[in-house]
Amino acid sequence: MSEFLNASDAARRLGISIKALRLYEQRGLLAPIRSDAGWRAYGPGDLERASEIVTLRALGFSLAQVARILKGDASGLEPALAAHQGALEARLRELVEAIDGVRALRGDLAHGGAPSASDLTRMLALRPGLHVAFALPWPWGGEPFELRDIRPLTYVTGPLGSGKTRLAMRIADELDGAFLGLDRTADPSLMSTIAPTVALLVQDGATDTPALRALLTGLETTTPVVVDLVEQGLDKPTQEALIALLRRRGPDAPPLFVMTRSSSILDLDVLGPDETVLFCPANHAPPFRVAPYRGTPGYEALASCLATPEVRARTDSVIAVRR
């Protein structure tokens, strides 16, 4: 059994969590053997298959899509590859711009010029992106807040009563974007536009519901969008299919902010480089970004705010009251 690894060592080698390995097994994507004592043991074949799953997840595929691809079904592969190509091309453009900037500064130095601090700062800012800066609304005390380098997909979360809804609405105002509240309804004029997307999601296991169509029509815009509890009215398979789709929007898509407390929407094990988590603490300290790595500031508090769709369904009617 020396060539086999236990779950902890296998997860460490793959750079994922034990929870992710368990999930892959539950979905029938992995089948580790059991030791005489009943412990899972992952051999070379299991690690190779798990590595393929991790790579496909990084491309934005849901687990249902991963299962089809591993069986040789390439349907749905083109949109993900196109989005990945777009992300690579965007990074290439950033690098070319940075190289041009460095070349210009070296040219100035060769002719006796000296770059200023602002010149050097601009050169190092490979991903300037959008940013917002404002005084935090109630329940905060007006502290200054700044969010730089806004990524294509930002999750906003926090415990009940933490002020995340007010923060999200303020971000929408500052970006001149749209805020989709919980009372969203589908725009009849956009039904034909979203029909291919609905069909793709249904193929990936989603349930075609009015809530899903209302959300999709609300996302049909070229401006930034902030969505209040994106999982509202969506079952677990639909949430999983939806977030896989949103991850494939690409770096040139307008910024999307999704408020959520669902672990199916915000899966800390699969966050990509174009995704950010914005956390609102329970004590009304200023919101801050949380890196998706255990032991980083705010990670444990963030993880405690997330729950499965089944658990979230039991707390839908809970209302936080500030006395």
Short mmCIF file of C-alpha atoms in Angstrom, two decimals:
data_model
loop_
_atom_site.label_atom_id
_atom_site.label_comp_id
_atom_site.label_asym_id
_atom_site.label_seq_id
_atom_site.Cartn_x
_atom_site.Cartn_y
_atom_site.Cartn_z
CA MET A 1 0.00 0.00 0.00
CA SER A 2 3.06 2.27 -0.08
CA GLU A 3 2.01 3.65 -3.48
CA PHE A 4 -1.35 4.69 -2.06
CA LEU A 5 -2.09 7.90 -0.15
CA ASN A 6 -4.65 8.60 2.52
CA ALA A 7 -7.22 11.35 1.99
CA SER A 8 -5.18 14.03 3.78
CA ASP A 9 -1.99 13.37 1.79
CA ALA A 10 -3.88 13.03 -1.50
CA ALA A 11 -5.69 16.32 -0.95
CA ARG A 12 -2.39 18.03 -0.06
CA ARG A 13 -0.68 16.73 -3.20
CA LEU A 14 -3.58 17.85 -5.39
CA GLY A 15 -3.87 21.26 -3.72
CA ILE A 16 -7.52 20.77 -2.79
CA SER A 17 -9.46 20.01 0.38
CA ILE A 18 -10.53 16.64 1.74
CA LYS A 19 -14.08 17.91 1.34
CA ALA A 20 -13.52 18.23 -2.41
CA LEU A 21 -12.24 14.64 -2.60
CA ARG A 22 -15.33 13.43 -0.75
CA LEU A 23 -17.56 15.39 -3.13
CA TYR A 24 -15.89 13.86 -6.18
CA GLU A 25 -16.50 10.42 -4.70
CA GLN A 26 -20.14 11.20 -3.93
CA ARG A 27 -20.66 12.21 -7.56
CA GLY A 28 -19.14 8.97 -8.80
CA LEU A 29 -16.07 10.66 -10.28
CA LEU A 30 -13.62 8.88 -7.96
CA ALA A 31 -13.69 5.43 -6.40
CA PRO A 32 -10.77 5.04 -3.96
CA ILE A 33 -10.19 1.62 -2.47
CA ARG A 34 -10.55 0.96 1.24
CA SER A 35 -7.83 -0.32 3.53
CA ASP A 36 -8.42 -3.22 5.90
CA ALA A 37 -9.23 -0.64 8.55
CA GLY A 38 -11.82 1.02 6.30
CA TRP A 39 -9.76 4.12 5.41
CA ARG A 40 -9.86 5.50 1.88
CA ALA A 41 -6.67 4.95 -0.13
CA TYR A 42 -5.88 6.84 -3.34
CA GLY A 43 -3.61 5.16 -5.89
CA PRO A 44 -1.82 6.66 -8.92
CA GLY A 45 -4.91 6.23 -11.09
CA ASP A 46 -7.10 8.00 -8.55
CA LEU A 47 -4.66 10.91 -8.31
CA GLU A 48 -4.48 11.23 -12.08
CA ARG A 49 -8.27 11.24 -12.37
CA ALA A 50 -8.58 13.73 -9.49
CA SER A 51 -6.01 16.00 -11.15
CA GLU A 52 -8.11 15.97 -14.33
CA ILE A 53 -11.20 16.89 -12.32
CA VAL A 54 -9.37 19.77 -10.61
CA THR A 55 -8.21 21.10 -13.99
CA LEU A 56 -11.69 20.90 -15.50
CA ARG A 57 -13.15 22.64 -12.45
CA ALA A 58 -10.58 25.41 -12.87
CA LEU A 59 -11.93 25.91 -16.40
CA GLY A 60 -15.34 26.63 -14.89
CA PHE A 61 -17.09 23.31 -15.48
CA SER A 62 -19.69 22.09 -13.01
CA LEU A 63 -19.35 18.57 -11.63
CA ALA A 64 -22.14 17.38 -13.94
CA GLN A 65 -20.21 18.70 -16.94
CA VAL A 66 -16.99 17.14 -15.63
CA ALA A 67 -18.73 13.77 -15.46
CA ARG A 68 -19.83 14.04 -19.09
CA ILE A 69 -16.39 15.11 -20.28
CA LEU A 70 -14.69 12.22 -18.47
CA LYS A 71 -17.07 9.90 -20.30
CA GLY A 72 -16.01 11.41 -23.64
CA ASP A 73 -19.01 13.73 -24.13
CA ALA A 74 -17.63 17.06 -25.43
CA SER A 75 -20.97 18.91 -25.44
CA GLY A 76 -20.65 22.23 -23.66
CA LEU A 77 -16.88 22.26 -24.01
CA GLU A 78 -16.71 25.09 -26.55
CA PRO A 79 -18.10 27.91 -24.32
CA ALA A 80 -15.71 27.04 -21.49
CA LEU A 81 -12.70 26.90 -23.80
CA ALA A 82 -13.73 30.18 -25.41
CA ALA A 83 -13.96 31.84 -21.99
CA HIS A 84 -10.59 30.41 -20.98
CA GLN A 85 -9.04 31.65 -24.21
CA GLY A 86 -10.52 35.08 -23.56
CA ALA A 87 -8.99 35.13 -20.08
CA LEU A 88 -5.57 34.15 -21.45
CA GLU A 89 -5.76 36.78 -24.19
CA ALA A 90 -6.71 39.44 -21.66
CA ARG A 91 -3.70 38.55 -19.53
CA LEU A 92 -1.52 38.61 -22.63
CA ARG A 93 -2.70 42.13 -23.45
CA GLU A 94 -1.87 43.20 -19.89
CA LEU A 95 1.62 41.73 -20.14
CA VAL A 96 2.24 43.37 -23.52
CA GLU A 97 1.17 46.74 -22.09
CA ALA A 98 3.43 46.21 -19.08
CA ILE A 99 6.38 45.29 -21.33
CA ASP A 100 5.80 48.38 -23.45
CA GLY A 101 5.76 50.47 -20.27
CA VAL A 102 9.03 49.01 -19.04
CA ARG A 103 10.62 49.54 -22.47
CA ALA A 104 9.54 53.19 -22.45
CA LEU A 105 10.95 53.76 -18.97
CA ARG A 106 14.26 52.15 -19.95
CA GLY A 107 14.37 54.41 -22.98
CA ASP A 108 13.89 57.44 -20.74
CA LEU A 109 16.67 56.24 -18.46
CA ALA A 110 19.01 55.81 -21.43
CA HIS A 111 18.43 59.48 -22.30
CA GLY A 112 19.00 60.75 -18.76
CA GLY A 113 15.38 60.77 -17.61
CA ALA A 114 14.20 59.38 -14.28
CA PRO A 115 10.78 57.74 -13.87
CA SER A 116 8.51 59.17 -11.21
CA ALA A 117 6.89 57.11 -8.48
CA SER A 118 3.54 57.33 -10.30
CA ASP A 119 5.16 56.03 -13.51
CA LEU A 120 6.53 53.02 -11.66
CA THR A 121 3.18 52.42 -9.94
CA ARG A 122 1.31 52.42 -13.25
CA MET A 123 3.87 50.05 -14.71
CA LEU A 124 3.40 47.54 -11.89
CA ALA A 125 -0.39 47.71 -12.02
CA LEU A 126 -0.93 44.82 -14.43
CA ARG A 127 -4.62 44.64 -13.64
CA PRO A 128 -5.84 48.17 -12.86
CA GLY A 129 -9.53 47.33 -13.36
CA LEU A 130 -12.45 49.24 -11.88
CA HIS A 131 -12.48 50.52 -8.33
CA VAL A 132 -14.90 52.23 -5.99
CA ALA A 133 -14.32 54.38 -2.93
CA PHE A 134 -17.00 55.76 -0.61
CA ALA A 135 -18.06 56.22 3.01
CA LEU A 136 -19.72 53.10 4.36
CA PRO A 137 -23.49 53.38 4.96
CA TRP A 138 -25.36 52.29 8.08
CA PRO A 139 -24.80 50.00 10.04
CA TRP A 140 -21.22 51.19 9.76
CA GLY A 141 -20.14 54.56 11.08
CA GLY A 142 -19.18 56.20 7.80
CA GLU A 143 -15.69 54.67 7.65
CA PRO A 144 -13.94 55.05 4.31
CA PHE A 145 -14.15 51.98 2.09
CA GLU A 146 -12.23 51.22 -1.09
CA LEU A 147 -12.43 48.24 -3.40
CA ARG A 148 -9.71 48.12 -6.05
CA ASP A 149 -9.13 45.81 -8.98
CA ILE A 150 -12.75 44.66 -9.23
CA ARG A 151 -12.78 41.20 -10.76
CA PRO A 152 -15.42 39.82 -13.15
CA LEU A 153 -17.09 37.90 -10.31
CA THR A 154 -17.28 39.10 -6.70
CA TYR A 155 -19.12 37.30 -3.91
CA VAL A 156 -20.59 39.40 -1.10
CA THR A 157 -21.43 37.50 2.06
CA GLY A 158 -21.69 37.78 5.81
CA PRO A 159 -23.98 36.78 8.68
CA LEU A 160 -27.54 38.02 9.05
CA GLY A 161 -27.67 41.70 9.96
CA SER A 162 -24.10 42.38 8.87
CA GLY A 163 -25.14 45.10 6.41
CA LYS A 164 -24.15 43.26 3.22
CA THR A 165 -27.35 44.25 1.39
CA ARG A 166 -26.77 47.95 2.02
CA LEU A 167 -23.16 47.58 0.98
CA ALA A 168 -24.18 45.81 -2.23
CA MET A 169 -26.72 48.51 -3.09
CA ARG A 170 -24.12 51.21 -2.51
CA ILE A 171 -21.64 49.42 -4.78
CA ALA A 172 -24.29 49.24 -7.51
CA ASP A 173 -24.87 53.00 -7.19
CA GLU A 174 -21.16 53.81 -7.28
CA LEU A 175 -20.63 51.71 -10.43
CA ASP A 176 -23.78 53.06 -12.13
CA GLY A 177 -24.92 49.46 -12.32
CA ALA A 178 -28.12 47.51 -11.76
CA PHE A 179 -29.27 46.05 -8.45
CA LEU A 180 -31.42 42.91 -8.72
CA GLY A 181 -33.45 42.60 -5.54
CA LEU A 182 -35.36 39.58 -4.27
CA ASP A 183 -38.54 40.72 -6.02
CA ARG A 184 -37.03 40.24 -9.49
CA THR A 185 -39.26 39.19 -12.35
CA ALA A 186 -38.43 38.02 -15.86
CA ASP A 187 -38.44 40.56 -18.67
CA PRO A 188 -40.75 39.10 -21.37
CA SER A 189 -38.83 40.88 -24.14
CA LEU A 190 -35.66 38.93 -23.25
CA MET A 191 -37.15 35.43 -23.10
CA SER A 192 -35.91 34.47 -26.56
CA THR A 193 -32.49 35.90 -25.75
CA ILE A 194 -31.97 33.71 -22.69
CA ALA A 195 -33.53 30.57 -24.22
CA PRO A 196 -30.15 29.05 -25.29
CA THR A 197 -28.71 29.72 -21.83
CA VAL A 198 -31.70 28.09 -20.15
CA ALA A 199 -31.33 25.04 -22.40
CA LEU A 200 -27.62 24.79 -21.55
CA LEU A 201 -28.32 25.01 -17.81
CA VAL A 202 -31.09 22.41 -18.00
CA GLN A 203 -28.70 20.07 -19.81
CA ASP A 204 -26.35 20.56 -16.86
CA GLY A 205 -29.02 19.56 -14.35
CA ALA A 206 -30.76 22.88 -13.63
CA THR A 207 -34.51 23.23 -13.21
CA ASP A 208 -36.22 25.70 -15.52
CA THR A 209 -38.16 27.96 -13.13
CA PRO A 210 -39.48 31.54 -13.16
CA ALA A 211 -36.81 32.41 -10.58
CA LEU A 212 -34.05 31.24 -12.90
CA ARG A 213 -35.48 33.10 -15.89
CA ALA A 214 -35.93 36.28 -13.86
CA LEU A 215 -32.29 36.12 -12.81
CA LEU A 216 -31.01 35.45 -16.33
CA THR A 217 -32.97 38.31 -17.89
CA GLY A 218 -31.63 40.61 -15.17
CA LEU A 219 -28.09 39.65 -16.13
CA GLU A 220 -28.63 40.58 -19.78
CA THR A 221 -26.89 43.95 -19.57
CA THR A 222 -23.58 45.55 -20.43
CA THR A 223 -23.35 47.38 -17.10
CA PRO A 224 -22.19 46.03 -13.71
CA VAL A 225 -24.84 43.99 -11.91
CA VAL A 226 -25.29 43.36 -8.18
CA VAL A 227 -27.62 40.48 -7.28
CA ASP A 228 -29.29 40.08 -3.90
CA LEU A 229 -29.09 36.42 -2.76
CA VAL A 230 -28.46 34.93 -6.17
CA GLU A 231 -29.60 31.49 -4.95
CA GLN A 232 -33.13 32.71 -4.15
CA GLY A 233 -35.67 30.22 -5.52
CA LEU A 234 -33.05 27.90 -7.05
CA ASP A 235 -32.48 24.29 -6.03
CA LYS A 236 -29.03 22.82 -5.51
CA PRO A 237 -28.48 21.43 -9.05
CA THR A 238 -29.57 24.77 -10.51
CA GLN A 239 -27.20 26.69 -8.24
CA GLU A 240 -24.30 24.47 -9.24
CA ALA A 241 -25.06 24.78 -12.95
CA LEU A 242 -25.57 28.53 -12.67
CA ILE A 243 -22.31 29.32 -10.89
CA ALA A 244 -20.38 27.18 -13.38
CA LEU A 245 -21.93 29.30 -16.13
CA LEU A 246 -21.15 32.59 -14.37
CA ARG A 247 -17.51 31.55 -13.93
CA ARG A 248 -17.22 31.22 -17.70
CA ARG A 249 -18.29 34.79 -18.44
CA GLY A 250 -14.70 35.78 -19.13
CA PRO A 251 -12.52 38.74 -18.04
CA ASP A 252 -14.14 41.20 -20.43
CA ALA A 253 -17.66 40.70 -19.06
CA PRO A 254 -19.12 43.52 -16.93
CA PRO A 255 -18.41 43.07 -13.21
CA LEU A 256 -20.92 40.88 -11.42
CA PHE A 257 -21.49 40.99 -7.65
CA VAL A 258 -23.53 38.15 -6.17
CA MET A 259 -24.72 38.15 -2.59
CA THR A 260 -24.89 34.62 -1.26
CA ARG A 261 -24.82 32.41 1.80
CA SER A 262 -24.91 29.16 -0.15
CA SER A 263 -21.89 26.86 -0.25
CA SER A 264 -23.05 25.63 -3.65
CA ILE A 265 -22.66 29.15 -5.04
CA LEU A 266 -19.56 30.13 -3.08
CA ASP A 267 -17.43 26.99 -3.05
CA LEU A 268 -14.22 28.02 -1.35
CA ASP A 269 -12.39 25.02 -2.79
CA VAL A 270 -12.74 26.06 -6.44
CA LEU A 271 -12.40 29.85 -6.53
CA GLY A 272 -10.50 31.06 -9.59
CA PRO A 273 -8.17 34.01 -10.18
CA ASP A 274 -11.00 36.18 -11.54
CA GLU A 275 -13.14 35.75 -8.42
CA THR A 276 -13.12 37.74 -5.18
CA VAL A 277 -14.84 37.26 -1.83
CA LEU A 278 -15.99 40.36 0.05
CA PHE A 279 -16.91 39.60 3.67
CA CYS A 280 -19.03 41.72 6.02
CA PRO A 281 -18.19 40.89 9.67
CA ALA A 282 -20.85 40.42 12.32
CA ASN A 283 -19.36 43.17 14.50
CA HIS A 284 -19.78 45.76 11.73
CA ALA A 285 -16.07 46.18 11.22
CA PRO A 286 -15.41 47.42 7.66
CA PRO A 287 -15.91 44.77 4.94
CA PHE A 288 -12.74 43.19 3.61
CA ARG A 289 -11.52 40.69 1.05
CA VAL A 290 -10.95 37.15 2.25
CA ALA A 291 -8.46 34.88 0.51
CA PRO A 292 -9.86 31.35 0.04
CA TYR A 293 -7.14 29.63 2.06
CA ARG A 294 -7.47 28.13 5.51
CA GLY A 295 -5.70 30.17 8.15
CA THR A 296 -5.98 33.49 6.30
CA PRO A 297 -7.72 36.39 8.10
CA GLY A 298 -11.48 35.98 8.05
CA TYR A 299 -11.53 32.51 6.47
CA GLU A 300 -13.14 30.69 9.39
CA ALA A 301 -15.78 33.38 9.90
CA LEU A 302 -16.52 33.31 6.18
CA ALA A 303 -16.84 29.53 6.08
CA SER A 304 -19.23 29.61 9.06
CA CYS A 305 -21.60 31.89 7.12
CA LEU A 306 -22.03 29.44 4.27
CA ALA A 307 -24.40 26.48 4.27
CA THR A 308 -25.77 23.96 1.82
CA PRO A 309 -28.99 24.82 -0.06
CA GLU A 310 -30.86 22.34 2.16
CA VAL A 311 -29.82 24.21 5.32
CA ARG A 312 -30.36 27.60 3.70
CA ALA A 313 -33.93 26.59 2.85
CA ARG A 314 -34.65 26.19 6.58
CA THR A 315 -33.45 29.73 7.34
CA ASP A 316 -35.14 31.61 4.49
CA SER A 317 -37.74 33.12 6.81
CA VAL A 318 -35.23 34.23 9.48
CA ILE A 319 -35.03 38.02 9.81
CA ALA A 320 -32.31 39.84 11.67
CA VAL A 321 -33.51 42.73 13.85
CA ARG A 322 -31.25 45.47 15.22
CA ARG A 323 -32.53 46.70 18.59
#
